[in-house]
mmCIF file of C-alpha atoms in Angstrom:
data_model
loop_
_atom_site.group_PDB
_atom_site.id
_atom_site.type_symbol
_atom_site.label_atom_id
_atom_site.label_comp_id
_atom_site.label_asym_id
_atom_site.label_seq_id
_atom_site.Cartn_x
_atom_site.Cartn_y
_atom_site.Cartn_z
ATOM 1 C CA GLU A 1 8.400 -1.382 -22.179
ATOM 2 C CA ASN A 2 8.469 2.014 -23.880
ATOM 3 C CA LYS A 3 8.853 3.660 -20.468
ATOM 4 C CA ASN A 4 11.713 1.353 -19.460
ATOM 5 C CA THR A 5 13.498 1.890 -22.774
ATOM 6 C CA LEU A 6 13.168 5.670 -22.531
ATOM 7 C CA ILE A 7 14.374 5.824 -18.913
ATOM 8 C CA GLY A 8 17.321 3.546 -19.667
ATOM 9 C CA ALA A 9 18.356 5.686 -22.616
ATOM 10 C CA LEU A 10 18.069 8.948 -20.678
ATOM 11 C CA ARG A 11 19.973 7.634 -17.672
ATOM 12 C CA GLY A 12 22.724 6.286 -19.905
ATOM 13 C CA LYS A 13 22.940 9.562 -21.826
ATOM 14 C CA ASN A 14 23.052 11.695 -18.678
ATOM 15 C CA TYR A 15 25.725 9.461 -17.139
ATOM 16 C CA GLU A 16 27.911 9.509 -20.243
ATOM 17 C CA MET A 17 27.392 13.253 -20.648
ATOM 18 C CA LEU A 18 29.276 13.640 -17.344
ATOM 19 C CA ALA A 19 31.659 10.676 -17.460
ATOM 20 C CA SER A 20 32.899 11.530 -20.968
ATOM 21 C CA LYS A 21 34.123 15.008 -19.930
ATOM 22 C CA GLU A 22 37.871 15.210 -19.393
ATOM 23 C CA ASN A 23 37.506 17.379 -16.285
ATOM 24 C CA ILE A 24 34.735 15.273 -14.632
ATOM 25 C CA THR A 25 35.319 12.013 -12.781
ATOM 26 C CA VAL A 26 32.271 9.932 -11.779
ATOM 27 C CA TYR A 27 32.617 7.667 -8.731
ATOM 28 C CA ASP A 28 29.973 4.964 -8.386
ATOM 29 C CA GLY A 29 29.227 4.036 -4.779
ATOM 30 C CA THR A 30 27.808 5.298 -1.495
ATOM 31 C CA GLY A 31 29.069 8.680 -0.373
ATOM 32 C CA SER A 32 29.336 10.028 3.165
ATOM 33 C CA PHE A 33 31.084 12.957 4.799
ATOM 34 C CA VAL A 34 34.313 12.364 6.703
ATOM 35 C CA SER A 35 34.632 16.097 7.353
ATOM 36 C CA LYS A 36 33.337 19.300 5.789
ATOM 37 C CA ASN A 37 35.915 18.964 2.976
ATOM 38 C CA VAL A 38 36.267 15.174 2.608
ATOM 39 C CA VAL A 39 33.762 12.641 1.239
ATOM 40 C CA ASN A 40 34.264 8.880 1.445
ATOM 41 C CA VAL A 41 32.905 6.744 -1.420
ATOM 42 C CA GLU A 42 32.362 3.052 -0.618
ATOM 43 C CA ASN A 43 31.907 0.548 -3.451
ATOM 44 C CA ASN A 44 31.954 -3.212 -2.817
ATOM 45 C CA GLY A 45 34.136 -2.868 0.252
ATOM 46 C CA GLU A 46 36.591 -0.464 -1.341
ATOM 47 C CA ASN A 47 36.823 3.096 -0.010
ATOM 48 C CA ILE A 48 38.016 6.197 -1.815
ATOM 49 C CA GLN A 49 38.276 9.560 -0.092
ATOM 50 C CA ILE A 50 37.799 12.687 -2.152
ATOM 51 C CA GLU A 51 38.612 16.193 -0.976
ATOM 52 C CA GLY A 52 36.771 19.204 -2.343
ATOM 53 C CA GLU A 53 36.786 22.948 -1.760
ATOM 54 C CA LYS A 54 33.072 23.118 -2.537
ATOM 55 C CA ILE A 55 30.627 20.249 -2.026
ATOM 56 C CA PHE A 56 27.037 19.982 -3.272
ATOM 57 C CA ILE A 57 24.502 17.597 -1.713
ATOM 58 C CA ASN A 58 21.921 16.283 -4.174
ATOM 59 C CA THR A 59 20.781 12.988 -2.657
ATOM 60 C CA GLY A 60 17.054 13.241 -3.393
ATOM 61 C CA SER A 61 14.224 11.795 -1.326
ATOM 62 C CA THR A 62 12.426 8.511 -0.647
ATOM 63 C CA THR A 63 8.906 7.470 0.291
ATOM 64 C CA ILE A 64 7.930 7.652 3.952
ATOM 65 C CA ILE A 65 6.724 4.219 5.099
ATOM 66 C CA PRO A 66 4.129 4.705 7.872
ATOM 67 C CA ASN A 67 4.093 2.569 11.007
ATOM 68 C CA ILE A 68 1.354 0.102 10.006
ATOM 69 C CA LYS A 69 1.443 -3.537 11.070
ATOM 70 C CA GLY A 70 2.370 -5.839 8.182
ATOM 71 C CA ILE A 71 3.239 -3.049 5.742
ATOM 72 C CA SER A 72 6.918 -3.959 5.339
ATOM 73 C CA GLU A 73 6.222 -7.687 5.032
ATOM 74 C CA SER A 74 3.488 -7.367 2.402
ATOM 75 C CA ASN A 75 4.172 -8.315 -1.226
ATOM 76 C CA TYR A 76 1.305 -6.158 -2.411
ATOM 77 C CA VAL A 77 2.208 -2.779 -0.887
ATOM 78 C CA TYR A 78 4.121 -0.486 -3.244
ATOM 79 C CA THR A 79 5.788 2.912 -3.372
ATOM 80 C CA SER A 80 5.487 5.354 -6.263
ATOM 81 C CA THR A 81 8.728 3.866 -7.634
ATOM 82 C CA SER A 82 7.931 0.165 -7.374
ATOM 83 C CA LEU A 83 4.352 0.586 -8.629
ATOM 84 C CA MET A 84 5.807 1.769 -11.945
ATOM 85 C CA GLU A 85 7.325 -1.691 -12.415
ATOM 86 C CA LEU A 86 3.991 -3.554 -12.487
ATOM 87 C CA LYS A 87 3.468 -5.765 -15.531
ATOM 88 C CA GLU A 88 -0.284 -6.222 -15.052
ATOM 89 C CA LEU A 89 -3.039 -3.763 -14.200
ATOM 90 C CA PRO A 90 -4.462 -4.210 -10.688
ATOM 91 C CA LYS A 91 -8.225 -4.615 -10.695
ATOM 92 C CA LYS A 92 -8.539 -2.977 -7.290
ATOM 93 C CA LEU A 93 -6.006 -0.415 -6.069
ATOM 94 C CA THR A 94 -6.053 1.624 -2.886
ATOM 95 C CA VAL A 95 -3.877 4.692 -2.387
ATOM 96 C CA ILE A 96 -2.819 5.743 1.116
ATOM 97 C CA GLY A 97 -2.537 9.533 1.044
ATOM 98 C CA ALA A 98 -4.424 12.310 -0.773
ATOM 99 C CA GLY A 99 -1.377 14.360 -1.730
ATOM 100 C CA TYR A 100 -0.280 15.162 -5.257
ATOM 101 C CA ILE A 101 1.745 11.951 -5.782
ATOM 102 C CA GLY A 102 -1.061 9.680 -4.591
ATOM 103 C CA LEU A 103 -3.616 11.550 -6.693
ATOM 104 C CA GLU A 104 -1.486 11.387 -9.831
ATOM 105 C CA PHE A 105 -1.377 7.597 -9.543
ATOM 106 C CA ALA A 106 -5.066 7.415 -8.601
ATOM 107 C CA SER A 107 -5.939 9.399 -11.717
ATOM 108 C CA TYR A 108 -4.047 7.420 -14.298
ATOM 109 C CA PHE A 109 -4.705 3.980 -12.823
ATOM 110 C CA ARG A 110 -8.391 4.874 -12.883
ATOM 111 C CA ASN A 111 -7.930 5.940 -16.527
ATOM 112 C CA PHE A 112 -6.367 2.528 -17.202
ATOM 113 C CA GLY A 113 -9.468 0.849 -15.739
ATOM 114 C CA SER A 114 -8.556 0.011 -12.135
ATOM 115 C CA GLU A 115 -11.072 0.448 -9.336
ATOM 116 C CA VAL A 116 -9.336 3.064 -7.182
ATOM 117 C CA SER A 117 -9.866 4.120 -3.555
ATOM 118 C CA VAL A 118 -7.937 6.849 -1.724
ATOM 119 C CA PHE A 119 -7.518 6.747 2.074
ATOM 120 C CA GLN A 120 -6.660 9.973 3.904
ATOM 121 C CA PHE A 121 -6.083 9.996 7.680
ATOM 122 C CA ASP A 122 -7.801 13.396 8.137
ATOM 123 C CA ASP A 123 -10.192 15.523 6.059
ATOM 124 C CA SER A 124 -7.491 17.370 4.099
ATOM 125 C CA PHE A 125 -7.139 17.199 0.328
ATOM 126 C CA LEU A 126 -4.145 18.740 -1.470
ATOM 127 C CA ALA A 127 -3.649 20.870 1.614
ATOM 128 C CA ARG A 128 -0.780 22.885 0.112
ATOM 129 C CA GLU A 129 -2.771 23.923 -2.949
ATOM 130 C CA ASP A 130 -5.322 26.657 -3.514
ATOM 131 C CA GLU A 131 -8.666 25.629 -2.021
ATOM 132 C CA ASP A 132 -10.641 26.337 -5.202
ATOM 133 C CA GLU A 133 -8.225 24.322 -7.327
ATOM 134 C CA ALA A 134 -8.255 21.418 -4.876
ATOM 135 C CA LYS A 135 -12.067 21.371 -4.970
ATOM 136 C CA ILE A 136 -12.099 21.175 -8.776
ATOM 137 C CA ILE A 137 -9.487 18.379 -8.822
ATOM 138 C CA LYS A 138 -11.476 16.388 -6.282
ATOM 139 C CA GLU A 139 -14.643 16.742 -8.381
ATOM 140 C CA ILE A 140 -12.810 15.636 -11.535
ATOM 141 C CA LEU A 141 -11.414 12.541 -9.806
ATOM 142 C CA GLU A 142 -14.769 11.665 -8.242
ATOM 143 C CA ASN A 143 -16.441 11.985 -11.661
ATOM 144 C CA LYS A 144 -13.867 9.530 -12.997
ATOM 145 C CA GLY A 145 -14.947 7.078 -10.310
ATOM 146 C CA VAL A 146 -12.157 7.478 -7.737
ATOM 147 C CA LYS A 147 -13.553 6.849 -4.238
ATOM 148 C CA PHE A 148 -12.306 8.917 -1.295
ATOM 149 C CA TYR A 149 -12.251 7.792 2.335
ATOM 150 C CA PHE A 150 -11.416 10.702 4.650
ATOM 151 C CA ASN A 151 -10.658 10.422 8.377
ATOM 152 C CA THR A 152 -9.535 6.883 7.597
ATOM 153 C CA SER A 153 -6.461 5.121 8.949
ATOM 154 C CA VAL A 154 -5.150 1.632 8.213
ATOM 155 C CA LYS A 155 -4.392 -0.538 11.265
ATOM 156 C CA LYS A 156 -2.785 -3.518 9.539
ATOM 157 C CA PHE A 157 -2.121 -5.347 6.275
ATOM 158 C CA GLU A 158 -2.245 -9.113 5.853
ATOM 159 C CA ASP A 159 -1.276 -10.897 2.633
ATOM 160 C CA LEU A 160 -3.662 -13.465 1.199
ATOM 161 C CA GLY A 161 -3.068 -15.707 -1.816
ATOM 162 C CA ASP A 162 -2.974 -13.029 -4.492
ATOM 163 C CA SER A 163 -4.206 -9.933 -2.656
ATOM 164 C CA VAL A 164 -3.819 -8.044 0.598
ATOM 165 C CA LYS A 165 -6.383 -7.641 3.355
ATOM 166 C CA ALA A 166 -6.512 -4.198 4.934
ATOM 167 C CA THR A 167 -8.042 -3.510 8.320
ATOM 168 C CA TYR A 168 -8.905 0.165 8.572
ATOM 169 C CA VAL A 169 -10.830 2.542 10.803
ATOM 170 C CA LYS A 170 -13.154 5.217 9.437
ATOM 171 C CA ASP A 171 -15.033 7.540 11.764
ATOM 172 C CA LYS A 172 -14.180 5.218 14.691
ATOM 173 C CA GLU A 173 -15.685 2.170 12.942
ATOM 174 C CA GLU A 174 -13.485 -0.757 11.860
ATOM 175 C CA PHE A 175 -13.674 -2.299 8.379
ATOM 176 C CA ILE A 176 -11.864 -5.087 6.500
ATOM 177 C CA GLU A 177 -11.392 -5.001 2.728
ATOM 178 C CA GLU A 178 -9.246 -6.805 0.144
ATOM 179 C CA PHE A 179 -7.160 -5.054 -2.511
ATOM 180 C CA ASP A 180 -4.970 -6.307 -5.345
ATOM 181 C CA LYS A 181 -2.349 -3.615 -4.730
ATOM 182 C CA VAL A 182 -1.739 -0.788 -2.264
ATOM 183 C CA LEU A 183 0.217 2.400 -2.981
ATOM 184 C CA VAL A 184 1.750 4.189 -0.006
ATOM 185 C CA ALA A 185 1.992 7.919 -0.751
ATOM 186 C CA VAL A 186 1.907 9.718 2.599
ATOM 187 C CA GLY A 187 4.905 11.923 1.824
ATOM 188 C CA ARG A 188 8.625 11.800 1.187
ATOM 189 C CA LYS A 189 11.707 12.270 3.345
ATOM 190 C CA ALA A 190 15.149 13.578 2.500
ATOM 191 C CA ASN A 191 17.931 11.043 1.938
ATOM 192 C CA THR A 192 20.207 12.366 4.663
ATOM 193 C CA GLU A 193 20.517 9.273 6.858
ATOM 194 C CA ASN A 194 23.984 7.678 6.835
ATOM 195 C CA LEU A 195 25.311 10.712 4.957
ATOM 196 C CA GLY A 196 27.752 11.515 7.755
ATOM 197 C CA LEU A 197 26.478 15.062 8.176
ATOM 198 C CA GLU A 198 27.257 14.808 11.895
ATOM 199 C CA ASN A 199 30.899 15.131 10.807
ATOM 200 C CA THR A 200 30.123 18.585 9.422
ATOM 201 C CA SER A 201 28.309 21.646 10.725
ATOM 202 C CA VAL A 202 25.424 21.152 8.251
ATOM 203 C CA GLU A 203 22.108 21.730 10.002
ATOM 204 C CA LEU A 204 19.085 19.489 9.474
ATOM 205 C CA GLY A 205 15.433 20.479 9.913
ATOM 206 C CA LYS A 206 12.845 18.606 11.939
ATOM 207 C CA PHE A 207 12.062 16.273 9.017
ATOM 208 C CA GLY A 208 15.718 15.452 8.346
ATOM 209 C CA GLU A 209 15.962 17.907 5.465
ATOM 210 C CA VAL A 210 19.102 19.979 4.853
ATOM 211 C CA VAL A 211 18.541 23.573 5.944
ATOM 212 C CA VAL A 212 19.618 26.100 3.287
ATOM 213 C CA ASP A 213 19.344 29.843 2.668
ATOM 214 C CA ASP A 214 17.937 31.608 -0.407
ATOM 215 C CA TYR A 215 21.096 30.664 -2.321
ATOM 216 C CA LEU A 216 20.871 26.931 -1.376
ATOM 217 C CA LYS A 217 23.852 27.314 0.944
ATOM 218 C CA THR A 218 24.020 25.356 4.190
ATOM 219 C CA ASN A 219 25.456 26.799 7.381
ATOM 220 C CA ALA A 220 28.757 25.133 6.438
ATOM 221 C CA PRO A 221 30.624 27.763 4.358
ATOM 222 C CA ASN A 222 31.615 25.367 1.561
ATOM 223 C CA ILE A 223 28.531 23.085 1.302
ATOM 224 C CA TRP A 224 25.322 23.627 -0.697
ATOM 225 C CA ALA A 225 22.236 21.433 -1.157
ATOM 226 C CA ALA A 226 20.093 21.225 -4.299
ATOM 227 C CA GLY A 227 17.259 19.007 -5.522
ATOM 228 C CA ASP A 228 14.439 17.285 -3.616
#
């Protein structure tokens, strides 16, 4: 409740900090490019087109949902956003992905008292970090009681009464195990779908991210991209 109150207050303050300025107009809705200088904002069927000399993209990112049978239909599979809305502590939590987001959640849910397992599809652990630091972090988490399953991939999820059954393969051997909750944390992708960037010259990378230079400028002369 403290978290929800704090977030609500900060969001409200940040919104009003912009909306209350005489020279700033906030449009609520879904934005997409009509051209390099025009953005359409759709809100409940109404469309407003705004023209700008300079445009900044700051649409953030969302969790990548892997192609696992039953994952989208399950009521017990969460993202890093939805897991924060839980009202009760899961007794048994598994985390898919040994990156920094998955490990953050593994750490504090273990501190809260959950039994935590981490599944990683290969043998990597915090691959982008310094090897010595990653080794220390892994030891700390293991000493807390977090269990790691490397070279492990989930084949399917199946909801039961109040838990989810996971069928997974480790070292070419198949296992079945039940969990109260599952966190998917295999990475994030840029929110560039349905943004209408095909109506501009903005270039996207192989993961759908906006390509920028050292000054956050895209290859369109009047468009920049900032944020995740």
